[in-house]
Coordinates of C-alpha atoms (C1' of nucleotides) in Angstrom, one line a residue:
Chain A
X1 CA -68.7 30.3 25.8
X2 CA -68.5 32.3 28.9
X3 CA -68.9 30.4 32.3
X4 CA -68.6 26.7 30.9
X5 CA -67.3 24.4 33.2
X6 CA -64.8 21.8 32.1
X7 CA -65.6 20.1 28.6
X8 CA -67.7 17.2 29.7
X9 CA -68.5 16.7 33.2
X10 CA -71.7 18.4 32.6
X11 CA -73.1 14.9 33.6
X12 CA -71.7 15.1 37.0
X13 CA -72.7 18.8 37.3
X14 CA -76.2 17.5 36.8
X15 CA -76.1 14.9 39.4
X16 CA -74.5 17.0 41.9
X17 CA -77.0 19.7 41.2
X18 CA -80.0 17.1 41.6
X19 CA -78.4 16.0 44.9
X20 CA -78.9 19.4 46.3
X21 CA -82.2 19.7 44.9
X22 CA -83.7 16.4 45.3
X23 CA -82.0 15.9 48.7
X24 CA -84.5 18.8 49.6
X25 CA -87.6 18.3 47.7
X26 CA -87.7 14.6 47.0
X27 CA -87.9 12.7 43.7
X28 CA -91.2 13.2 42.2
X29 CA -91.7 16.5 43.5
X30 CA -88.8 18.0 41.2
X31 CA -89.3 18.4 37.9
X32 CA -86.2 17.7 35.2
X33 CA -86.6 21.6 34.5
X34 CA -85.8 22.8 37.7
X35 CA -82.6 20.7 37.8
X36 CA -81.8 21.5 34.3
X37 CA -82.2 25.5 34.8
X38 CA -80.3 25.5 38.4
X39 CA -77.3 23.7 36.5
X40 CA -77.7 26.0 33.6
X41 CA -78.0 23.3 30.9
X42 CA -80.5 23.3 28.3
X43 CA -83.4 20.9 28.4
X44 CA -82.6 19.4 25.3
X45 CA -79.2 18.0 26.6
X46 CA -80.6 15.9 29.3
X47 CA -81.3 13.0 27.4
X48 CA -78.0 13.1 25.8
X49 CA -76.6 12.1 29.2
X50 CA -79.4 10.1 30.6
X51 CA -81.8 7.7 29.2
X52 CA -84.8 8.7 31.5
X53 CA -85.8 10.4 34.7
X54 CA -85.6 7.1 36.4
X55 CA -81.8 6.3 35.1
X56 CA -81.0 9.8 36.2
X57 CA -82.2 9.0 39.7
X58 CA -80.2 5.6 39.4
X59 CA -77.2 7.5 38.5
X60 CA -77.8 9.9 41.3
X61 CA -78.1 7.5 43.9
X62 CA -74.9 5.9 42.6
X63 CA -72.6 8.7 42.7
X64 CA -74.1 9.4 46.3
X65 CA -73.2 6.0 47.7
X66 CA -70.0 6.1 45.8
X67 CA -69.0 9.4 47.1
X68 CA -70.2 8.6 50.6
X69 CA -68.4 5.4 50.9
X70 CA -65.2 7.1 50.1
X71 CA -65.4 9.7 53.1
X72 CA -66.6 7.0 55.0
X73 CA -63.6 5.0 54.6
X74 CA -61.5 8.0 55.3
X75 CA -63.1 8.5 58.7
X76 CA -62.9 4.9 59.5
X77 CA -59.2 4.7 58.6
X78 CA -58.0 8.0 60.2
X79 CA -55.0 7.2 62.4
X80 CA -54.4 7.6 66.4
X81 CA -57.9 6.4 67.5
X82 CA -59.2 3.1 68.6
X83 CA -61.5 1.5 66.2
X84 CA -64.5 2.4 68.9
X85 CA -63.4 6.0 69.0
X86 CA -63.8 5.7 65.1
X87 CA -67.2 4.5 65.0
X88 CA -68.3 7.3 67.6
X89 CA -66.8 9.8 65.4
X90 CA -68.7 8.5 62.4
X91 CA -72.0 8.8 64.2
X92 CA -71.0 12.0 65.7
X93 CA -70.4 12.9 61.9
X94 CA -73.6 11.9 61.1
X95 CA -75.3 13.8 64.0
X96 CA -73.9 17.0 62.6
X97 CA -74.5 16.5 59.0
X98 CA -78.0 15.5 59.5
X99 CA -78.9 18.0 62.1
X100 CA -77.7 20.7 59.9
X101 CA -80.2 22.5 57.7
X102 CA -77.9 22.9 54.8
X103 CA -79.2 20.9 51.6
X104 CA -75.8 19.5 51.0
X105 CA -74.8 16.3 52.4
X106 CA -78.3 15.3 53.2
X107 CA -78.8 11.5 53.7
X108 CA -80.3 10.5 50.4
X109 CA -81.0 7.0 52.0
X110 CA -83.3 8.8 54.3
X111 CA -84.8 11.6 52.1
X112 CA -85.5 9.1 49.1
X113 CA -85.7 5.5 50.5
X114 CA -89.3 5.2 51.2
X115 CA -90.4 7.5 48.4
X116 CA -88.5 5.8 45.6
X117 CA -88.4 2.2 46.9
X118 CA -91.8 1.4 45.4
X119 CA -91.4 3.7 42.3
X120 CA -88.7 2.0 40.6
X121 CA -86.9 -1.5 41.1
X122 CA -83.7 -0.1 39.5
X123 CA -83.4 2.8 42.2
X124 CA -84.5 0.6 45.0
X125 CA -81.8 -1.9 44.0
X126 CA -78.9 0.7 44.3
X127 CA -80.5 1.9 47.5
X128 CA -80.3 -1.6 48.9
X129 CA -76.7 -2.3 47.7
X130 CA -75.7 0.9 49.2
X131 CA -77.2 0.5 52.6
X132 CA -75.9 -2.8 52.6
X133 CA -72.3 -2.0 52.0
X134 CA -72.6 0.8 54.7
X135 CA -73.9 -1.7 57.0
X136 CA -70.9 -4.4 56.2
X137 CA -68.2 -1.6 56.6
X138 CA -69.8 -0.9 60.1
X139 CA -69.8 -4.2 61.0
X140 CA -66.1 -4.5 60.0
X141 CA -65.2 -1.5 62.2
X142 CA -67.0 -3.3 65.0
X143 CA -64.8 -6.3 64.7
X144 CA -61.7 -4.3 64.5
X145 CA -62.9 -2.7 67.9
X146 CA -63.2 -6.0 69.4
X147 CA -60.2 -6.8 68.0
X148 CA -58.0 -3.9 69.4
X149 CA -59.9 -4.3 72.6
X150 CA -61.8 -1.2 72.6
X151 CA -65.1 -2.8 72.5
X152 CA -66.3 -5.8 74.2
X153 CA -67.9 -7.8 71.5
X154 CA -70.8 -9.9 73.1
X155 CA -73.0 -9.9 70.1
X156 CA -72.1 -10.7 66.6
X157 CA -70.6 -7.5 64.7
X158 CA -73.2 -7.9 61.9
X159 CA -76.3 -7.7 64.0
X160 CA -74.9 -4.9 66.1
X161 CA -74.1 -3.0 62.7
X162 CA -77.8 -3.4 61.7
X163 CA -79.0 -2.3 64.6
X164 CA -77.1 0.9 64.9
X165 CA -77.8 1.6 61.3
X166 CA -81.6 1.1 62.0
X167 CA -81.5 3.1 64.9
X168 CA -79.8 6.2 63.1
X169 CA -81.7 5.9 59.9
X170 CA -85.0 6.3 62.0
X171 CA -83.4 8.9 64.2
X172 CA -82.6 11.0 61.1
X173 CA -86.3 10.5 60.0
X174 CA -87.8 11.8 63.2
X175 CA -85.3 14.6 63.0
X176 CA -86.6 15.6 59.7
X177 CA -90.0 15.3 60.9
X178 CA -89.5 17.5 64.3
X179 CA -87.1 19.7 62.6
X180 CA -84.9 19.1 65.8
X181 CA -81.5 17.4 66.5
X182 CA -83.1 16.1 69.4
X183 CA -83.8 12.6 68.0
X184 CA -80.1 12.4 67.0
X185 CA -78.8 13.5 70.3
X186 CA -80.7 10.5 71.8
X187 CA -79.7 8.1 69.2
X188 CA -76.3 9.0 70.1
X189 CA -76.8 8.2 73.9
X190 CA -78.4 4.9 73.0
X191 CA -75.5 4.2 70.8
X192 CA -73.1 4.7 73.5
X193 CA -75.1 2.7 75.7
X194 CA -75.8 0.0 73.4
X195 CA -71.8 -0.3 72.5
X196 CA -70.4 -0.1 75.9
X197 CA -72.9 -2.0 77.9
X198 CA -72.0 -5.5 78.6
X199 CA -74.9 -8.1 78.3
X200 CA -75.2 -9.5 81.6
X201 CA -75.2 -13.3 82.4
Chain B
X1 CA -128.0 5.5 42.6
X2 CA -126.6 2.1 42.4
X3 CA -123.2 1.6 44.3
X4 CA -123.3 4.9 46.2
X5 CA -122.0 4.4 49.5
X6 CA -123.7 5.9 53.0
X7 CA -124.9 9.6 52.3
X8 CA -122.1 11.8 53.3
X9 CA -119.3 9.9 54.2
X10 CA -117.4 10.6 50.9
X11 CA -114.7 12.7 52.8
X12 CA -114.0 9.7 54.9
X13 CA -113.9 7.5 51.5
X14 CA -111.8 9.7 50.0
X15 CA -109.1 9.7 53.0
X16 CA -109.3 5.9 53.2
X17 CA -108.5 5.4 49.1
X18 CA -105.9 8.0 49.4
X19 CA -104.4 5.9 52.3
X20 CA -104.0 2.9 50.0
X21 CA -102.7 4.9 47.4
X22 CA -100.4 7.2 48.7
X23 CA -99.4 4.6 51.2
X24 CA -98.0 3.0 47.9
X25 CA -96.9 5.9 45.7
X26 CA -96.0 8.6 48.0
X27 CA -97.8 12.2 47.8
X28 CA -96.1 14.0 45.1
X29 CA -96.4 11.1 42.9
X30 CA -100.1 10.9 42.9
X31 CA -102.6 13.1 41.2
X32 CA -105.8 14.1 42.7
X33 CA -107.5 12.3 39.6
X34 CA -106.1 8.9 40.4
X35 CA -107.7 9.1 44.2
X36 CA -110.9 10.6 42.7
X37 CA -111.1 8.1 40.1
X38 CA -110.4 5.3 42.3
X39 CA -112.9 6.4 44.8
X40 CA -115.7 7.2 42.2
X41 CA -115.7 10.5 43.1
X42 CA -115.9 13.6 40.3
X43 CA -113.6 16.2 40.6
X44 CA -115.9 18.7 41.2
X45 CA -116.4 17.4 44.6
X46 CA -113.2 17.3 45.9
X47 CA -113.0 21.2 46.7
X48 CA -116.1 20.8 48.6
X49 CA -114.4 18.8 51.2
X50 CA -111.0 20.1 50.9
X51 CA -109.4 23.2 50.2
X52 CA -106.1 22.1 48.4
X53 CA -104.2 19.0 48.0
X54 CA -102.0 20.0 50.9
X55 CA -105.2 20.5 53.1
X56 CA -106.1 16.7 52.0
X57 CA -102.6 15.5 53.2
X58 CA -103.0 17.3 56.3
X59 CA -106.3 15.2 57.1
X60 CA -105.1 12.3 55.8
X61 CA -102.5 12.5 58.3
X62 CA -104.8 13.3 61.0
X63 CA -107.4 10.6 60.3
X64 CA -104.2 8.0 59.9
X65 CA -102.9 9.0 63.3
X66 CA -106.3 8.9 65.1
X67 CA -106.8 5.4 63.8
X68 CA -103.4 4.4 64.7
X69 CA -103.9 5.5 68.3
X70 CA -107.1 3.9 68.6
X71 CA -105.9 0.6 67.5
X72 CA -102.5 1.0 69.6
X73 CA -104.7 2.0 72.7
X74 CA -106.5 -1.2 72.1
X75 CA -103.4 -3.4 71.7
X76 CA -101.7 -1.7 75.0
X77 CA -104.7 -2.5 76.8
X78 CA -105.7 -5.9 76.2
X79 CA -106.1 -7.8 79.3
X80 CA -104.1 -10.8 80.9
X81 CA -100.7 -9.5 79.8
X82 CA -98.0 -7.9 81.7
X83 CA -97.0 -4.5 80.3
X84 CA -93.8 -6.1 79.1
X85 CA -95.7 -8.5 77.0
X86 CA -97.8 -5.9 75.5
X87 CA -94.9 -4.0 74.6
X88 CA -93.7 -6.9 72.6
X89 CA -96.9 -7.7 71.2
X90 CA -97.0 -4.2 69.7
X91 CA -93.8 -4.4 68.2
X92 CA -94.8 -7.9 66.8
X93 CA -97.8 -6.3 65.2
X94 CA -95.7 -3.7 63.4
X95 CA -93.1 -6.2 62.3
X96 CA -96.2 -8.3 60.6
X97 CA -98.0 -5.5 59.0
X98 CA -94.9 -3.6 57.8
X99 CA -93.5 -7.0 56.4
X100 CA -96.5 -7.9 54.3
X101 CA -97.0 -6.2 50.9
X102 CA -100.2 -5.0 51.3
X103 CA -100.9 -1.4 50.7
X104 CA -103.3 -1.2 53.6
X105 CA -101.9 -0.6 57.0
X106 CA -98.6 0.9 55.6
X107 CA -97.0 3.1 58.1
X108 CA -97.3 6.6 56.7
X109 CA -94.8 8.0 59.1
X110 CA -92.4 5.8 57.1
X111 CA -93.6 6.4 53.7
X112 CA -94.3 10.1 54.0
X113 CA -92.2 11.4 56.6
X114 CA -89.1 12.4 54.7
X115 CA -90.9 13.3 51.6
X116 CA -93.5 15.6 53.1
X117 CA -91.7 16.9 56.0
X118 CA -90.0 19.6 53.8
X119 CA -93.0 20.3 51.6
X120 CA -95.4 21.4 53.7
X121 CA -95.3 22.7 57.4
X122 CA -98.8 21.9 58.0
X123 CA -98.4 18.1 57.2
X124 CA -95.1 18.0 58.9
X125 CA -96.8 19.2 62.2
X126 CA -99.5 16.6 62.1
X127 CA -96.4 14.1 61.6
X128 CA -94.9 15.6 64.5
X129 CA -97.6 15.5 66.8
X130 CA -98.6 12.0 65.8
X131 CA -94.9 10.5 66.3
X132 CA -94.9 12.2 69.8
X133 CA -98.2 10.9 70.7
X134 CA -96.9 7.5 69.9
X135 CA -93.6 7.9 71.8
X136 CA -95.4 9.2 74.8
X137 CA -97.9 6.2 74.7
X138 CA -95.0 3.9 74.5
X139 CA -93.2 5.4 77.4
X140 CA -96.2 5.3 79.5
X141 CA -96.3 1.2 78.6
X142 CA -92.9 1.2 79.8
X143 CA -93.4 2.8 83.0
X144 CA -96.2 0.4 83.5
X145 CA -94.1 -2.4 82.8
X146 CA -91.6 -1.1 85.5
X147 CA -94.5 -0.7 87.8
X148 CA -95.6 -4.2 87.4
X149 CA -92.5 -5.8 87.7
X150 CA -92.2 -7.1 84.0
X151 CA -89.4 -5.1 83.3
X152 CA -86.4 -3.6 85.1
X153 CA -86.3 0.2 84.6
X154 CA -82.8 1.4 84.6
X155 CA -83.1 4.1 82.0
X156 CA -85.8 6.6 82.1
X157 CA -88.9 5.5 80.1
X158 CA -89.1 8.5 77.9
X159 CA -85.6 7.9 76.3
X160 CA -86.3 4.2 76.2
X161 CA -89.3 4.7 74.3
X162 CA -87.7 7.1 71.8
X163 CA -84.9 4.7 71.4
X164 CA -87.4 2.0 70.2
X165 CA -89.5 4.1 68.0
X166 CA -86.3 5.3 66.1
X167 CA -84.8 1.6 65.7
X168 CA -88.4 0.5 64.4
X169 CA -88.9 3.6 62.1
X170 CA -85.4 2.9 60.6
X171 CA -85.9 -0.8 60.4
X172 CA -89.2 -0.3 58.6
X173 CA -87.5 2.2 56.0
X174 CA -84.6 -0.7 55.8
X175 CA -87.4 -3.3 55.2
X176 CA -88.8 -1.1 52.2
X177 CA -85.4 -0.6 50.6
X178 CA -84.5 -4.5 50.8
X179 CA -88.1 -5.6 50.2
X180 CA -87.5 -8.1 53.0
X181 CA -88.4 -8.5 56.3
X182 CA -85.2 -9.2 57.8
X183 CA -84.5 -5.9 59.1
X184 CA -87.6 -6.2 61.1
X185 CA -86.8 -9.4 62.5
X186 CA -83.4 -8.0 63.6
X187 CA -85.2 -4.9 65.1
X188 CA -87.2 -7.2 67.2
X189 CA -84.1 -9.2 68.1
X190 CA -82.8 -5.8 69.3
X191 CA -85.7 -4.9 71.0
X192 CA -85.9 -7.8 73.3
X193 CA -82.0 -7.3 74.1
X194 CA -82.5 -3.8 74.8
X195 CA -85.5 -4.4 77.0
X196 CA -84.3 -7.2 79.0
X197 CA -80.8 -6.7 79.6
X198 CA -79.9 -5.1 82.8
X199 CA -77.3 -2.3 82.6
X200 CA -74.3 -3.7 84.5
X201 CA -72.4 -1.5 87.2
Chain C
dC1 C1' -60.3 23.8 4.0
dC2 C1' -63.9 20.9 3.7
dC3 C1' -66.3 16.5 5.1
dG4 C1' -68.4 13.2 8.0
dA5 C1' -69.7 11.6 12.2
dA6 C1' -70.7 12.4 17.0
dA7 C1' -71.8 15.6 20.4
dA8 C1' -74.8 18.6 22.0
dT9 C1' -79.1 21.6 21.8
dA10 C1' -83.7 23.7 20.5
dG11 C1' -88.1 23.2 20.8
dA12 C1' -92.3 20.9 19.9
dC13 C1' -95.3 17.6 21.8
dC14 C1' -99.5 15.7 24.5
dA15 C1' -100.4 13.6 28.6
dG16 C1' -101.3 15.1 33.0
dT17 C1' -101.1 18.5 37.0
dC18 C1' -103.8 21.5 40.6
dG19 C1' -107.3 24.4 40.8
dT20 C1' -111.7 27.2 39.1
dC21 C1' -115.9 27.7 37.6
dT22 C1' -120.6 27.5 35.9
dA23 C1' -124.5 24.5 35.4
dG24 C1' -127.3 21.6 37.7
dT25 C1' -129.3 18.0 40.7
dG26 C1' -131.8 17.1 45.0
dG27 C1' -134.1 17.4 49.4
dC28 C1' -135.9 20.1 53.0
dA29 C1' -138.2 24.1 55.4
dA30 C1' -141.3 27.7 55.2
Chain D
dT1 C1' -144.6 26.7 45.2
dT2 C1' -140.7 28.9 46.5
dG3 C1' -136.1 29.8 48.1
dC4 C1' -132.5 27.8 50.1
dC5 C1' -128.3 25.1 50.7
dA6 C1' -125.2 20.9 50.4
dC7 C1' -123.5 18.5 47.1
dT8 C1' -122.4 16.7 42.0
dA9 C1' -120.9 17.2 37.7
dG10 C1' -117.0 17.8 34.7
dA11 C1' -115.4 21.3 31.3
dC12 C1' -111.9 24.5 31.4
dG13 C1' -107.4 27.3 32.1
dA14 C1' -102.9 28.1 32.6
dC15 C1' -99.2 25.6 33.3
dT16 C1' -95.7 21.7 34.1
dG17 C1' -94.2 17.0 33.2
dG18 C1' -90.9 13.7 30.8
dT19 C1' -89.8 12.6 26.4
dC20 C1' -88.3 12.6 21.3
dT21 C1' -87.2 14.4 16.8
dA22 C1' -84.9 17.6 14.1
dT23 C1' -81.5 20.7 14.0
dT24 C1' -77.2 22.6 15.0
dT25 C1' -72.6 22.9 16.6
dT26 C1' -68.1 20.8 17.5
dC27 C1' -64.2 18.8 15.9
dG28 C1' -60.5 15.5 14.2
dG29 C1' -58.8 13.5 9.9
dG30 C1' -58.1 13.7 4.7

DNA sequence: CCCGAAAATAGACCAGTCGTCTAGTGGCAA
DNA sequence: TTGCCACTAGACGACTGGTCTATTTTCGGG
């Protein structure tokens, strides 16, 4: 009865703990025990809140994307900037969060995408919807940038958004592999060139 | 005995079997037993050829990249093409292998990169060297394309190579997540645009 | 103040993990 | 033959994995 958190957000507490741990070690390599212990929740309780490890993973990804989209939205609607500036500030944010070694805020699409996609159809589907949403929101921002004149829209927004998202996913993966921010810095340069170079002819 | 393969390439047989299985399920999710059973090799033999699962993973990645670079090299030196055509044929090859669902030939950098990089420093280091080699070889090909006039080199080759590699890594990840070749097709379009669009001004 | 039901927990369960170890095979050299 | 060595064989140990049943705790209404 001492350090108990609020009554029934144990579920969310578990998800948050797992995000930290699995964001670092992956899905299969982490046992429920580790998460339960770290969260201070007894093992027996797990199946009261979730119906399996896979169901837990699903919920984890859903919570992650929900939170991600919220912060993303906030970034993309900050006042006093052109849409193009907002775009760049998003990628700049991406660079900083993924370059830092803190286990919080690690992109789960990068960390878990490849591992989980052919392990669980349910989890894959959450990832699919989540990434699609991000690309769509990105495309909307590009359109806004064309509309407010901060960007010259010579290619359709959807495919530009896809290209940028792919670039940054790959750069994040490479950053993990090289343990360096260089790939991300490089992606930033590519992004600028990609956005602000008019297609000739 | 009956189905025994050649005398002592059991080691390689194990690595090949593992490439198939782990290319599908990942590293942590696969036990040595599964690989040994699939390869028809008894457990006792494993530790004669490798000293641990991690050491095995290291050897797996090393063998993978060695083989990869060999085929890569062959592709990039095929006669009767401009260097730019060779570049495109490489990415076109990438598209086909990653889009197909066959477990062979799956890119281990994509599949294992994120999972393994913060699990084993030894494996990360192999991935690091392997990807770097690929980027370097790619850069060399870009330089050759500039030299033979099939490409206009307005940006330095190294950073173009990095950008392309990042793009394709991300596209492959997205292809896994969406179970679709769309992201790869999109990357192909981006690649063409990226390579053949002169930077204006 | 006690009952009944839901919420939460404890701990058993067994299949599976990696890695070790002893015993045994076969072939080759001296 | 004898000794040696690469290799095979698979039982074994200590442990962890996810899961589930049985039990306790909690708590609101009668």
